[in-house]
GROMACS .gro file of N, CA, C and O in nm:
model
  504
    1MET      N    1   2.532  -4.315  -1.301
    1MET     CA    2   2.575  -4.277  -1.425
    1MET      C    3   2.658  -4.348  -1.472
    1MET      O    4   2.710  -4.464  -1.448
    2ALA      N    5   2.651  -4.392  -1.602
    2ALA     CA    6   2.643  -4.490  -1.706
    2ALA      C    7   2.764  -4.447  -1.797
    2ALA      O    8   2.761  -4.323  -1.863
    3GLU      N    9   2.810  -4.502  -1.825
    3GLU     CA   10   2.972  -4.462  -1.936
    3GLU      C   11   2.967  -4.590  -2.066
    3GLU      O   12   2.984  -4.682  -2.033
    4PHE      N   13   2.997  -4.481  -2.151
    4PHE     CA   14   3.000  -4.579  -2.297
    4PHE      C   15   3.089  -4.521  -2.454
    4PHE      O   16   3.156  -4.411  -2.355
    5ILE      N   17   3.119  -4.647  -2.460
    5ILE     CA   18   3.207  -4.562  -2.600
    5ILE      C   19   3.142  -4.559  -2.747
    5ILE      O   20   3.083  -4.630  -2.683
    6LYS      N   21   3.135  -4.478  -2.797
    6LYS     CA   22   3.062  -4.470  -2.903
    6LYS      C   23   3.145  -4.534  -3.044
    6LYS      O   24   3.257  -4.397  -3.076
    7VAL      N   25   3.149  -4.602  -3.127
    7VAL     CA   26   3.218  -4.620  -3.245
    7VAL      C   27   3.133  -4.644  -3.359
    7VAL      O   28   3.045  -4.772  -3.364
    8ALA      N   29   3.118  -4.598  -3.442
    8ALA     CA   30   3.057  -4.596  -3.539
    8ALA      C   31   2.930  -4.598  -3.513
    8ALA      O   32   2.842  -4.656  -3.600
    9GLY      N   33   2.883  -4.499  -3.438
    9GLY     CA   34   2.743  -4.497  -3.459
    9GLY      C   35   2.669  -4.620  -3.282
    9GLY      O   36   2.555  -4.562  -3.296
   10GLN      N   37   2.771  -4.691  -3.258
   10GLN     CA   38   2.700  -4.810  -3.189
   10GLN      C   39   2.797  -4.767  -3.074
   10GLN      O   40   2.932  -4.766  -3.035
   11GLU      N   41   2.665  -4.799  -2.954
   11GLU     CA   42   2.773  -4.732  -2.768
   11GLU      C   43   2.769  -4.877  -2.716
   11GLU      O   44   2.733  -5.008  -2.754
   12TYR      N   45   2.912  -4.860  -2.618
   12TYR     CA   46   2.929  -5.043  -2.551
   12TYR      C   47   2.965  -4.958  -2.440
   12TYR      O   48   3.042  -4.853  -2.426
   13PRO      N   49   2.957  -5.048  -2.361
   13PRO     CA   50   2.920  -4.995  -2.214
   13PRO      C   51   3.066  -5.020  -2.199
   13PRO      O   52   3.164  -5.101  -2.240
   14ALA      N   53   3.160  -4.930  -2.093
   14ALA     CA   54   3.264  -4.905  -2.105
   14ALA      C   55   3.286  -4.821  -1.982
   14ALA      O   56   3.258  -4.713  -1.898
   15THR      N   57   3.448  -4.839  -1.937
   15THR     CA   58   3.514  -4.791  -1.789
   15THR      C   59   3.666  -4.753  -1.863
   15THR      O   60   3.698  -4.802  -1.918
   16LEU      N   61   3.704  -4.602  -1.847
   16LEU     CA   62   3.734  -4.517  -1.877
   16LEU      C   63   3.848  -4.460  -1.800
   16LEU      O   64   3.770  -4.401  -1.675
   17ILE      N   65   3.977  -4.518  -1.778
   17ILE     CA   66   4.084  -4.451  -1.715
   17ILE      C   67   4.188  -4.400  -1.837
   17ILE      O   68   4.254  -4.420  -1.878
   18TYR      N   69   4.229  -4.199  -1.770
   18TYR     CA   70   4.335  -4.150  -1.840
   18TYR      C   71   4.436  -4.152  -1.786
   18TYR      O   72   4.407  -4.176  -1.657
   19ILE      N   73   4.527  -4.165  -1.822
   19ILE     CA   74   4.708  -4.220  -1.731
   19ILE      C   75   4.800  -4.070  -1.877
   19ILE      O   76   4.789  -4.104  -2.002
   20TYR      N   77   4.799  -3.929  -1.825
   20TYR     CA   78   4.879  -3.843  -1.863
   20TYR      C   79   4.968  -3.880  -1.920
   20TYR      O   80   5.046  -3.834  -1.987
   21LYS      N   81   5.063  -3.962  -1.833
   21LYS     CA   82   5.207  -3.984  -1.881
   21LYS      C   83   5.200  -4.157  -1.866
   21LYS      O   84   5.277  -4.153  -1.750
   22ASP      N   85   5.175  -4.196  -1.945
   22ASP     CA   86   5.161  -4.348  -1.952
   22ASP      C   87   5.350  -4.369  -1.930
   22ASP      O   88   5.410  -4.386  -2.030
   23ARG      N   89   5.397  -4.436  -1.823
   23ARG     CA   90   5.551  -4.494  -1.834
   23ARG      C   91   5.525  -4.590  -1.941
   23ARG      O   92   5.684  -4.613  -1.943
   24ASN      N   93   5.428  -4.696  -1.930
   24ASN     CA   94   5.452  -4.786  -2.006
   24ASN      C   95   5.487  -4.781  -2.145
   24ASN      O   96   5.454  -4.892  -2.213
   25TRP      N   97   5.416  -4.646  -2.192
   25TRP     CA   98   5.398  -4.608  -2.350
   25TRP      C   99   5.495  -4.476  -2.369
   25TRP      O  100   5.402  -4.411  -2.420
   26ASP      N  101   5.611  -4.483  -2.427
   26ASP     CA  102   5.699  -4.378  -2.423
   26ASP      C  103   5.645  -4.241  -2.347
   26ASP      O  104   5.652  -4.134  -2.431
   27MET      N  105   5.549  -4.268  -2.254
   27MET     CA  106   5.525  -4.152  -2.196
   27MET      C  107   5.409  -4.081  -2.235
   27MET      O  108   5.386  -3.918  -2.209
   28ARG      N  109   5.353  -4.124  -2.342
   28ARG     CA  110   5.229  -4.068  -2.408
   28ARG      C  111   5.117  -4.059  -2.320
   28ARG      O  112   5.069  -4.117  -2.208
   29GLU      N  113   5.002  -4.025  -2.311
   29GLU     CA  114   4.894  -3.947  -2.268
   29GLU      C  115   4.785  -4.075  -2.352
   29GLU      O  116   4.834  -4.079  -2.459
   30SER      N  117   4.753  -4.176  -2.263
   30SER     CA  118   4.663  -4.272  -2.319
   30SER      C  119   4.562  -4.260  -2.254
   30SER      O  120   4.534  -4.197  -2.159
   31VAL      N  121   4.483  -4.383  -2.259
   31VAL     CA  122   4.331  -4.372  -2.178
   31VAL      C  123   4.360  -4.561  -2.253
   31VAL      O  124   4.315  -4.584  -2.282
   32ALA      N  125   4.289  -4.626  -2.100
   32ALA     CA  126   4.278  -4.744  -2.104
   32ALA      C  127   4.087  -4.768  -2.110
   32ALA      O  128   4.054  -4.695  -2.020
   33VAL      N  129   4.056  -4.802  -2.202
   33VAL     CA  130   3.888  -4.870  -2.231
   33VAL      C  131   3.862  -5.024  -2.157
   33VAL      O  132   3.939  -5.106  -2.224
   34HIS      N  133   3.812  -5.032  -2.099
   34HIS     CA  134   3.746  -5.186  -2.008
   34HIS      C  135   3.640  -5.176  -2.060
   34HIS      O  136   3.534  -5.068  -2.073
   35LEU      N  137   3.656  -5.298  -2.111
   35LEU     CA  138   3.498  -5.352  -2.229
   35LEU      C  139   3.488  -5.527  -2.192
   35LEU      O  140   3.565  -5.573  -2.117
   36THR      N  141   3.333  -5.505  -2.214
   36THR     CA  142   3.312  -5.647  -2.179
   36THR      C  143   3.261  -5.741  -2.370
   36THR      O  144   3.181  -5.696  -2.380
   37MET      N  145   3.379  -5.776  -2.392
   37MET     CA  146   3.403  -5.836  -2.523
   37MET      C  147   3.552  -5.917  -2.506
   37MET      O  148   3.622  -5.917  -2.419
   38THR      N  149   3.585  -6.028  -2.617
   38THR     CA  150   3.699  -6.074  -2.644
   38THR      C  151   3.802  -5.922  -2.685
   38THR      O  152   3.762  -5.857  -2.736
   39ALA      N  153   3.924  -5.976  -2.671
   39ALA     CA  154   4.011  -5.933  -2.703
   39ALA      C  155   4.033  -5.895  -2.884
   39ALA      O  156   4.060  -5.795  -2.931
   40ALA      N  157   3.964  -6.007  -2.911
   40ALA     CA  158   3.986  -6.049  -3.066
   40ALA      C  159   3.881  -5.919  -3.148
   40ALA      O  160   3.885  -5.837  -3.224
   41GLU      N  161   3.732  -5.869  -3.057
   41GLU     CA  162   3.608  -5.782  -3.069
   41GLU      C  163   3.684  -5.664  -3.064
   41GLU      O  164   3.685  -5.571  -3.103
   42ALA      N  165   3.761  -5.641  -2.932
   42ALA     CA  166   3.832  -5.515  -2.880
   42ALA      C  167   3.932  -5.472  -3.009
   42ALA      O  168   3.898  -5.300  -3.061
   43ALA      N  169   4.031  -5.548  -3.059
   43ALA     CA  170   4.093  -5.516  -3.158
   43ALA      C  171   4.039  -5.444  -3.271
   43ALA      O  172   4.088  -5.372  -3.316
   44ALA      N  173   3.938  -5.533  -3.391
   44ALA     CA  174   3.886  -5.495  -3.425
   44ALA      C  175   3.776  -5.398  -3.440
   44ALA      O  176   3.777  -5.296  -3.517
   45LEU      N  177   3.759  -5.331  -3.310
   45LEU     CA  178   3.674  -5.223  -3.294
   45LEU      C  179   3.749  -5.121  -3.250
   45LEU      O  180   3.708  -4.977  -3.343
   46LEU      N  181   3.849  -5.075  -3.196
   46LEU     CA  182   3.957  -4.992  -3.154
   46LEU      C  183   4.036  -4.981  -3.300
   46LEU      O  184   4.184  -5.020  -3.219
   47THR      N  185   4.094  -4.962  -3.333
   47THR     CA  186   4.222  -5.022  -3.412
   47THR      C  187   4.271  -4.832  -3.493
   47THR      O  188   4.228  -4.745  -3.412
   48THR      N  189   4.380  -4.862  -3.469
   48THR     CA  190   4.435  -4.721  -3.505
   48THR      C  191   4.358  -4.618  -3.625
   48THR      O  192   4.361  -4.689  -3.709
   49GLY      N  193   4.360  -4.489  -3.572
   49GLY     CA  194   4.306  -4.390  -3.655
   49GLY      C  195   4.113  -4.394  -3.620
   49GLY      O  196   4.082  -4.337  -3.727
   50THR      N  197   4.083  -4.483  -3.572
   50THR     CA  198   3.930  -4.492  -3.543
   50THR      C  199   3.908  -4.388  -3.464
   50THR      O  200   3.929  -4.401  -3.325
   51PRO      N  201   3.781  -4.376  -3.504
   51PRO     CA  202   3.730  -4.175  -3.458
   51PRO      C  203   3.640  -4.261  -3.346
   51PRO      O  204   3.576  -4.368  -3.379
   52TRP      N  205   3.650  -4.183  -3.175
   52TRP     CA  206   3.553  -4.285  -3.136
   52TRP      C  207   3.495  -4.153  -3.005
   52TRP      O  208   3.576  -4.095  -3.013
   53PHE      N  209   3.411  -4.207  -2.907
   53PHE     CA  210   3.349  -4.084  -2.852
   53PHE      C  211   3.336  -4.149  -2.709
   53PHE      O  212   3.297  -4.262  -2.692
   54ASN      N  213   3.333  -4.118  -2.637
   54ASN     CA  214   3.293  -4.146  -2.486
   54ASN      C  215   3.185  -4.084  -2.439
   54ASN      O  216   3.151  -3.945  -2.482
   55VAL      N  217   3.048  -4.134  -2.380
   55VAL     CA  218   2.953  -4.113  -2.382
   55VAL      C  219   2.915  -4.128  -2.249
   55VAL      O  220   2.958  -4.243  -2.163
   56THR      N  221   2.852  -4.052  -2.187
   56THR     CA  222   2.797  -4.063  -2.057
   56THR      C  223   2.659  -4.025  -2.051
   56THR      O  224   2.610  -3.929  -2.135
   57ARG      N  225   2.524  -4.135  -1.955
   57ARG     CA  226   2.407  -4.092  -1.931
   57ARG      C  227   2.374  -4.062  -1.828
   57ARG      O  228   2.418  -4.177  -1.727
   58GLU      N  229   2.354  -3.997  -1.763
   58GLU     CA  230   2.293  -3.958  -1.590
   58GLU      C  231   2.086  -3.908  -1.608
   58GLU      O  232   2.079  -3.821  -1.705
   59THR      N  233   2.049  -4.012  -1.540
   59THR     CA  234   1.948  -3.953  -1.489
   59THR      C  235   1.945  -3.818  -1.424
   59THR      O  236   1.956  -3.874  -1.280
   60VAL      N  237   1.887  -3.744  -1.442
   60VAL     CA  238   1.823  -3.592  -1.323
   60VAL      C  239   1.741  -3.571  -1.309
   60VAL      O  240   1.661  -3.633  -1.366
   61ASP      N  241   1.730  -3.500  -1.158
   61ASP     CA  242   1.600  -3.421  -1.140
   61ASP      C  243   1.537  -3.297  -1.256
   61ASP      O  244   1.659  -3.236  -1.260
   62LYS      N  245   1.446  -3.323  -1.284
   62LYS     CA  246   1.380  -3.241  -1.377
   62LYS      C  247   1.339  -3.103  -1.301
   62LYS      O  248   1.264  -3.186  -1.212
   63LEU      N  249   1.380  -2.999  -1.316
   63LEU     CA  250   1.359  -2.834  -1.253
   63LEU      C  251   1.233  -2.779  -1.379
   63LEU      O  252   1.225  -2.753  -1.441
   64ASP      N  253   1.188  -2.738  -1.270
   64ASP     CA  254   1.056  -2.608  -1.326
   64ASP      C  255   1.155  -2.492  -1.375
   64ASP      O  256   1.299  -2.466  -1.358
   65ASN      N  257   1.075  -2.380  -1.369
   65ASN     CA  258   1.150  -2.266  -1.432
   65ASN      C  259   1.208  -2.194  -1.318
   65ASN      O  260   1.283  -2.113  -1.358
   66ASP      N  261   1.184  -2.209  -1.237
   66ASP     CA  262   1.235  -2.122  -1.080
   66ASP      C  263   1.342  -2.215  -1.008
   66ASP      O  264   1.350  -2.211  -0.918
   67GLY      N  265   1.393  -2.372  -1.090
   67GLY     CA  266   1.492  -2.399  -1.013
   67GLY      C  267   1.445  -2.494  -0.911
   67GLY      O  268   1.525  -2.623  -0.880
   68ASN      N  269   1.334  -2.555  -0.929
   68ASN     CA  270   1.306  -2.644  -0.824
   68ASN      C  271   1.264  -2.781  -0.895
   68ASN      O  272   1.187  -2.787  -1.006
   69PRO      N  273   1.255  -2.912  -0.809
   69PRO     CA  274   1.246  -3.055  -0.856
   69PRO      C  275   1.070  -3.072  -0.900
   69PRO      O  276   1.012  -2.982  -0.804
   70THR      N  277   1.109  -3.105  -0.996
   70THR     CA  278   0.936  -3.148  -1.050
   70THR      C  279   0.901  -3.267  -0.983
   70THR      O  280   0.769  -3.318  -0.968
   71GLY      N  281   0.957  -3.365  -0.978
   71GLY     CA  282   0.919  -3.476  -0.920
   71GLY      C  283   0.966  -3.558  -1.042
   71GLY      O  284   0.957  -3.694  -1.023
   72GLN      N  285   0.967  -3.543  -1.177
   72GLN     CA  286   1.016  -3.602  -1.262
   72GLN      C  287   1.142  -3.577  -1.252
   72GLN      O  288   1.226  -3.502  -1.216
   73THR      N  289   1.198  -3.728  -1.369
   73THR     CA  290   1.342  -3.729  -1.402
   73THR      C  291   1.400  -3.673  -1.562
   73THR      O  292   1.273  -3.738  -1.638
   74GLU      N  293   1.524  -3.667  -1.602
   74GLU     CA  294   1.526  -3.646  -1.747
   74GLU      C  295   1.674  -3.732  -1.789
   74GLU      O  296   1.757  -3.728  -1.654
   75GLU      N  297   1.684  -3.775  -1.857
   75GLU     CA  298   1.832  -3.796  -1.929
   75GLU      C  299   1.891  -3.713  -1.968
   75GLU      O  300   1.890  -3.686  -2.059
   76VAL      N  301   2.028  -3.700  -1.928
   76VAL     CA  302   2.117  -3.595  -1.960
   76VAL      C  303   2.222  -3.679  -2.033
   76VAL      O  304   2.305  -3.799  -1.980
   77VAL      N  305   2.235  -3.672  -2.168
   77VAL     CA  306   2.348  -3.768  -2.244
   77VAL      C  307   2.469  -3.637  -2.267
   77VAL      O  308   2.469  -3.581  -2.334
   78THR      N  309   2.604  -3.685  -2.261
   78THR     CA  310   2.693  -3.595  -2.305
   78THR      C  311   2.779  -3.652  -2.384
   78THR      O  312   2.804  -3.832  -2.288
   79GLU      N  313   2.875  -3.620  -2.468
   79GLU     CA  314   2.944  -3.690  -2.593
   79GLU      C  315   3.086  -3.574  -2.547
   79GLU      O  316   3.036  -3.512  -2.630
   80TYR      N  317   3.172  -3.642  -2.577
   80TYR     CA  318   3.290  -3.602  -2.581
   80TYR      C  319   3.357  -3.670  -2.704
   80TYR      O  320   3.415  -3.777  -2.659
   81ASP      N  321   3.461  -3.633  -2.794
   81ASP     CA  322   3.516  -3.659  -2.917
   81ASP      C  323   3.672  -3.699  -2.842
   81ASP      O  324   3.712  -3.627  -2.782
   82ASN      N  325   3.685  -3.830  -2.850
   82ASN     CA  326   3.796  -3.952  -2.767
   82ASN      C  327   3.949  -3.915  -2.882
   82ASN      O  328   4.034  -4.016  -2.882
   83SER      N  329   3.843  -3.898  -3.056
   83SER     CA  330   3.942  -3.939  -3.115
   83SER      C  331   4.109  -3.901  -3.150
   83SER      O  332   4.193  -3.943  -3.207
   84GLU      N  333   4.117  -3.785  -3.048
   84GLU     CA  334   4.236  -3.759  -3.043
   84GLU      C  335   4.310  -3.873  -2.978
   84GLU      O  336   4.483  -3.869  -3.032
   85TYR      N  337   4.275  -3.942  -2.896
   85TYR     CA  338   4.374  -4.103  -2.875
   85TYR      C  339   4.368  -4.179  -2.971
   85TYR      O  340   4.278  -4.269  -2.981
   86SER      N  341   4.468  -4.169  -3.086
   86SER     CA  342   4.419  -4.231  -3.210
   86SER      C  343   4.487  -4.356  -3.237
   86SER      O  344   4.476  -4.422  -3.324
   87ILE      N  345   4.612  -4.390  -3.141
   87ILE     CA  346   4.696  -4.475  -3.165
   87ILE      C  347   4.639  -4.610  -3.082
   87ILE      O  348   4.648  -4.612  -2.981
   88ALA      N  349   4.636  -4.700  -3.141
   88ALA     CA  350   4.593  -4.825  -3.079
   88ALA      C  351   4.702  -4.869  -3.002
   88ALA      O  352   4.746  -4.927  -3.037
   89GLY      N  353   4.690  -4.954  -2.864
   89GLY     CA  354   4.773  -4.978  -2.781
   89GLY      C  355   4.746  -5.150  -2.764
   89GLY      O  356   4.663  -5.224  -2.820
   90GLU      N  357   4.835  -5.189  -2.618
   90GLU     CA  358   4.808  -5.317  -2.598
   90GLU      C  359   4.723  -5.345  -2.526
   90GLU      O  360   4.592  -5.271  -2.521
   91ILE      N  361   4.628  -5.461  -2.546
   91ILE     CA  362   4.548  -5.503  -2.482
   91ILE      C  363   4.563  -5.594  -2.433
   91ILE      O  364   4.630  -5.711  -2.378
   92VAL      N  365   4.451  -5.601  -2.315
   92VAL     CA  366   4.434  -5.711  -2.189
   92VAL      C  367   4.346  -5.777  -2.189
   92VAL      O  368   4.265  -5.709  -2.188
   93ASP      N  369   4.375  -5.880  -2.188
   93ASP     CA  370   4.251  -6.011  -2.164
   93ASP      C  371   4.267  -6.012  -2.005
   93ASP      O  372   4.321  -6.148  -1.966
   94TYR      N  373   4.154  -6.025  -1.935
   94TYR     CA  374   4.117  -6.032  -1.764
   94TYR      C  375   4.067  -6.168  -1.832
   94TYR      O  376   4.041  -6.276  -1.649
   95ARG      N  377   4.000  -6.267  -1.909
   95ARG     CA  378   3.969  -6.439  -1.875
   95ARG      C  379   3.875  -6.430  -1.823
   95ARG      O  380   3.808  -6.487  -1.790
   96ASP      N  381   3.760  -6.295  -1.801
   96ASP     CA  382   3.655  -6.324  -1.761
   96ASP      C  383   3.532  -6.222  -1.840
   96ASP      O  384   3.452  -6.188  -1.768
   97GLY      N  385   3.572  -6.266  -1.934
   97GLY     CA  386   3.549  -6.183  -2.014
   97GLY      C  387   3.464  -6.050  -2.081
   97GLY      O  388   3.444  -5.969  -2.167
   98THR      N  389   3.639  -5.967  -2.013
   98THR     CA  390   3.634  -5.838  -2.020
   98THR      C  391   3.788  -5.809  -2.051
   98THR      O  392   3.863  -5.913  -2.074
   99VAL      N  393   3.835  -5.719  -2.140
   99VAL     CA  394   3.926  -5.700  -2.139
   99VAL      C  395   3.947  -5.497  -2.140
   99VAL      O  396   3.843  -5.429  -2.130
  100SER      N  397   4.105  -5.427  -2.141
  100SER     CA  398   4.112  -5.323  -2.171
  100SER      C  399   4.172  -5.307  -2.262
  100SER      O  400   4.286  -5.402  -2.318
  101ILE      N  401   4.161  -5.210  -2.363
  101ILE     CA  402   4.280  -5.144  -2.447
  101ILE      C  403   4.285  -5.000  -2.459
  101ILE      O  404   4.204  -4.934  -2.430
  102LYS      N  405   4.416  -5.019  -2.440
  102LYS     CA  406   4.501  -4.849  -2.458
  102LYS      C  407   4.509  -4.838  -2.582
  102LYS      O  408   4.501  -4.811  -2.698
  103MET      N  409   4.460  -4.699  -2.607
  103MET     CA  410   4.448  -4.623  -2.711
  103MET      C  411   4.511  -4.488  -2.666
  103MET      O  412   4.515  -4.393  -2.554
  104GLY      N  413   4.578  -4.416  -2.739
  104GLY     CA  414   4.680  -4.289  -2.684
  104GLY      C  415   4.697  -4.172  -2.825
  104GLY      O  416   4.699  -4.221  -2.940
  105LYS      N  417   4.738  -4.072  -2.742
  105LYS     CA  418   4.770  -3.966  -2.832
  105LYS      C  419   4.931  -3.989  -2.871
  105LYS      O  420   4.999  -4.033  -2.834
  106PRO      N  421   4.946  -3.945  -3.006
  106PRO     CA  422   5.089  -3.933  -3.087
  106PRO      C  423   5.143  -3.825  -2.972
  106PRO      O  424   5.147  -3.763  -2.953
  107THR      N  425   5.295  -3.910  -2.977
  107THR     CA  426   5.390  -3.813  -2.893
  107THR      C  427   5.425  -3.691  -2.974
  107THR      O  428   5.381  -3.689  -3.074
  108GLU      N  429   5.493  -3.602  -2.931
  108GLU     CA  430   5.537  -3.463  -3.013
  108GLU      C  431   5.645  -3.495  -3.116
  108GLU      O  432   5.638  -3.460  -3.178
  109ALA      N  433   5.724  -3.605  -3.091
  109ALA     CA  434   5.797  -3.701  -3.163
  109ALA      C  435   5.738  -3.734  -3.292
  109ALA      O  436   5.799  -3.650  -3.386
  110GLU      N  437   5.656  -3.808  -3.282
  110GLU     CA  438   5.564  -3.893  -3.339
  110GLU      C  439   5.491  -3.759  -3.420
  110GLU      O  440   5.465  -3.806  -3.582
  111THR      N  441   5.464  -3.711  -3.384
  111THR     CA  442   5.356  -3.537  -3.444
  111THR      C  443   5.447  -3.494  -3.510
  111THR      O  444   5.431  -3.450  -3.677
  112LEU      N  445   5.570  -3.450  -3.491
  112LEU     CA  446   5.652  -3.377  -3.571
  112LEU      C  447   5.739  -3.469  -3.698
  112LEU      O  448   5.767  -3.379  -3.799
  113ARG      N  449   5.745  -3.599  -3.704
  113ARG     CA  450   5.755  -3.671  -3.738
  113ARG      C  451   5.648  -3.663  -3.886
  113ARG      O  452   5.691  -3.707  -4.010
  114ALA      N  453   5.561  -3.701  -3.844
  114ALA     CA  454   5.416  -3.733  -3.947
  114ALA      C  455   5.386  -3.555  -4.022
  114ALA      O  456   5.406  -3.593  -4.171
  115GLN      N  457   5.460  -3.456  -3.943
  115GLN     CA  458   5.446  -3.323  -4.002
  115GLN      C  459   5.532  -3.307  -4.139
  115GLN      O  460   5.539  -3.241  -4.238
  116LEU      N  461   5.663  -3.365  -4.049
  116LEU     CA  462   5.781  -3.385  -4.201
  116LEU      C  463   5.761  -3.425  -4.306
  116LEU      O  464   5.803  -3.448  -4.416
  117ALA      N  465   5.723  -3.600  -4.266
  117ALA     CA  466   5.695  -3.630  -4.383
  117ALA      C  467   5.550  -3.616  -4.480
  117ALA      O  468   5.568  -3.612  -4.638
  118GLU      N  469   5.483  -3.539  -4.441
  118GLU     CA  470   5.370  -3.482  -4.505
  118GLU      C  471   5.426  -3.309  -4.587
  118GLU      O  472   5.422  -3.325  -4.727
  119ILE      N  473   5.551  -3.279  -4.549
  119ILE     CA  474   5.578  -3.179  -4.609
  119ILE      C  475   5.699  -3.238  -4.731
  119ILE      O  476   5.710  -3.177  -4.825
  120GLU      N  477   5.751  -3.355  -4.662
  120GLU     CA  478   5.861  -3.407  -4.793
  120GLU      C  479   5.741  -3.508  -4.910
  120GLU      O  480   5.789  -3.433  -5.043
  121GLU      N  481   5.611  -3.544  -4.871
  121GLU     CA  482   5.545  -3.552  -4.958
  121GLU      C  483   5.514  -3.452  -5.114
  121GLU      O  484   5.527  -3.484  -5.201
  122VAL      N  485   5.504  -3.295  -4.991
  122VAL     CA  486   5.439  -3.250  -5.124
  122VAL      C  487   5.552  -3.158  -5.220
  122VAL      O  488   5.569  -3.145  -5.305
  123TYR      N  489   5.685  -3.154  -5.131
  123TYR     CA  490   5.826  -3.161  -5.186
  123TYR      C  491   5.809  -3.228  -5.316
  123TYR      O  492   5.868  -3.139  -5.434
  124ASP      N  493   5.830  -3.379  -5.318
  124ASP     CA  494   5.869  -3.466  -5.383
  124ASP      C  495   5.749  -3.455  -5.494
  124ASP      O  496   5.781  -3.493  -5.623
  125GLU      N  497   5.656  -3.412  -5.449
  125GLU     CA  498   5.510  -3.375  -5.603
  125GLU      C  499   5.556  -3.275  -5.632
  125GLU      O  500   5.543  -3.282  -5.778
  126GLN      N  501   5.684  -3.168  -5.647
  126GLN     CA  502   5.672  -3.073  -5.716
  126GLN      C  503   5.761  -3.081  -5.791
  126GLN      O  504   5.866  -3.134  -5.839
   0.00000   0.00000   0.00000
């Protein structure tokens, strides 16, 4: 199985590690995205608010109508929208041509502050 991220229609080989309570980042849910590129490229690729997807590609046996292998294979592509991990975090440069960048979900407090700001904006416009 091969794993990628997709940003703006372009796929990049990646490994994702999900952290459900990131102790180093306000206990938010986050995902560390490990990529083969420079830190500057990663910073430009995954900015705060960037829509992105997790893509897996797997070669599986093709089955006949009875569920038996046909001797042929087919590629199964699964795509999952990870845009809820919308906040760009730290980048670690491993100095071997790879980096990891953390992408996090907003915390409950951040979400409430954003909702309050929206309400205040609507109120101010009236």
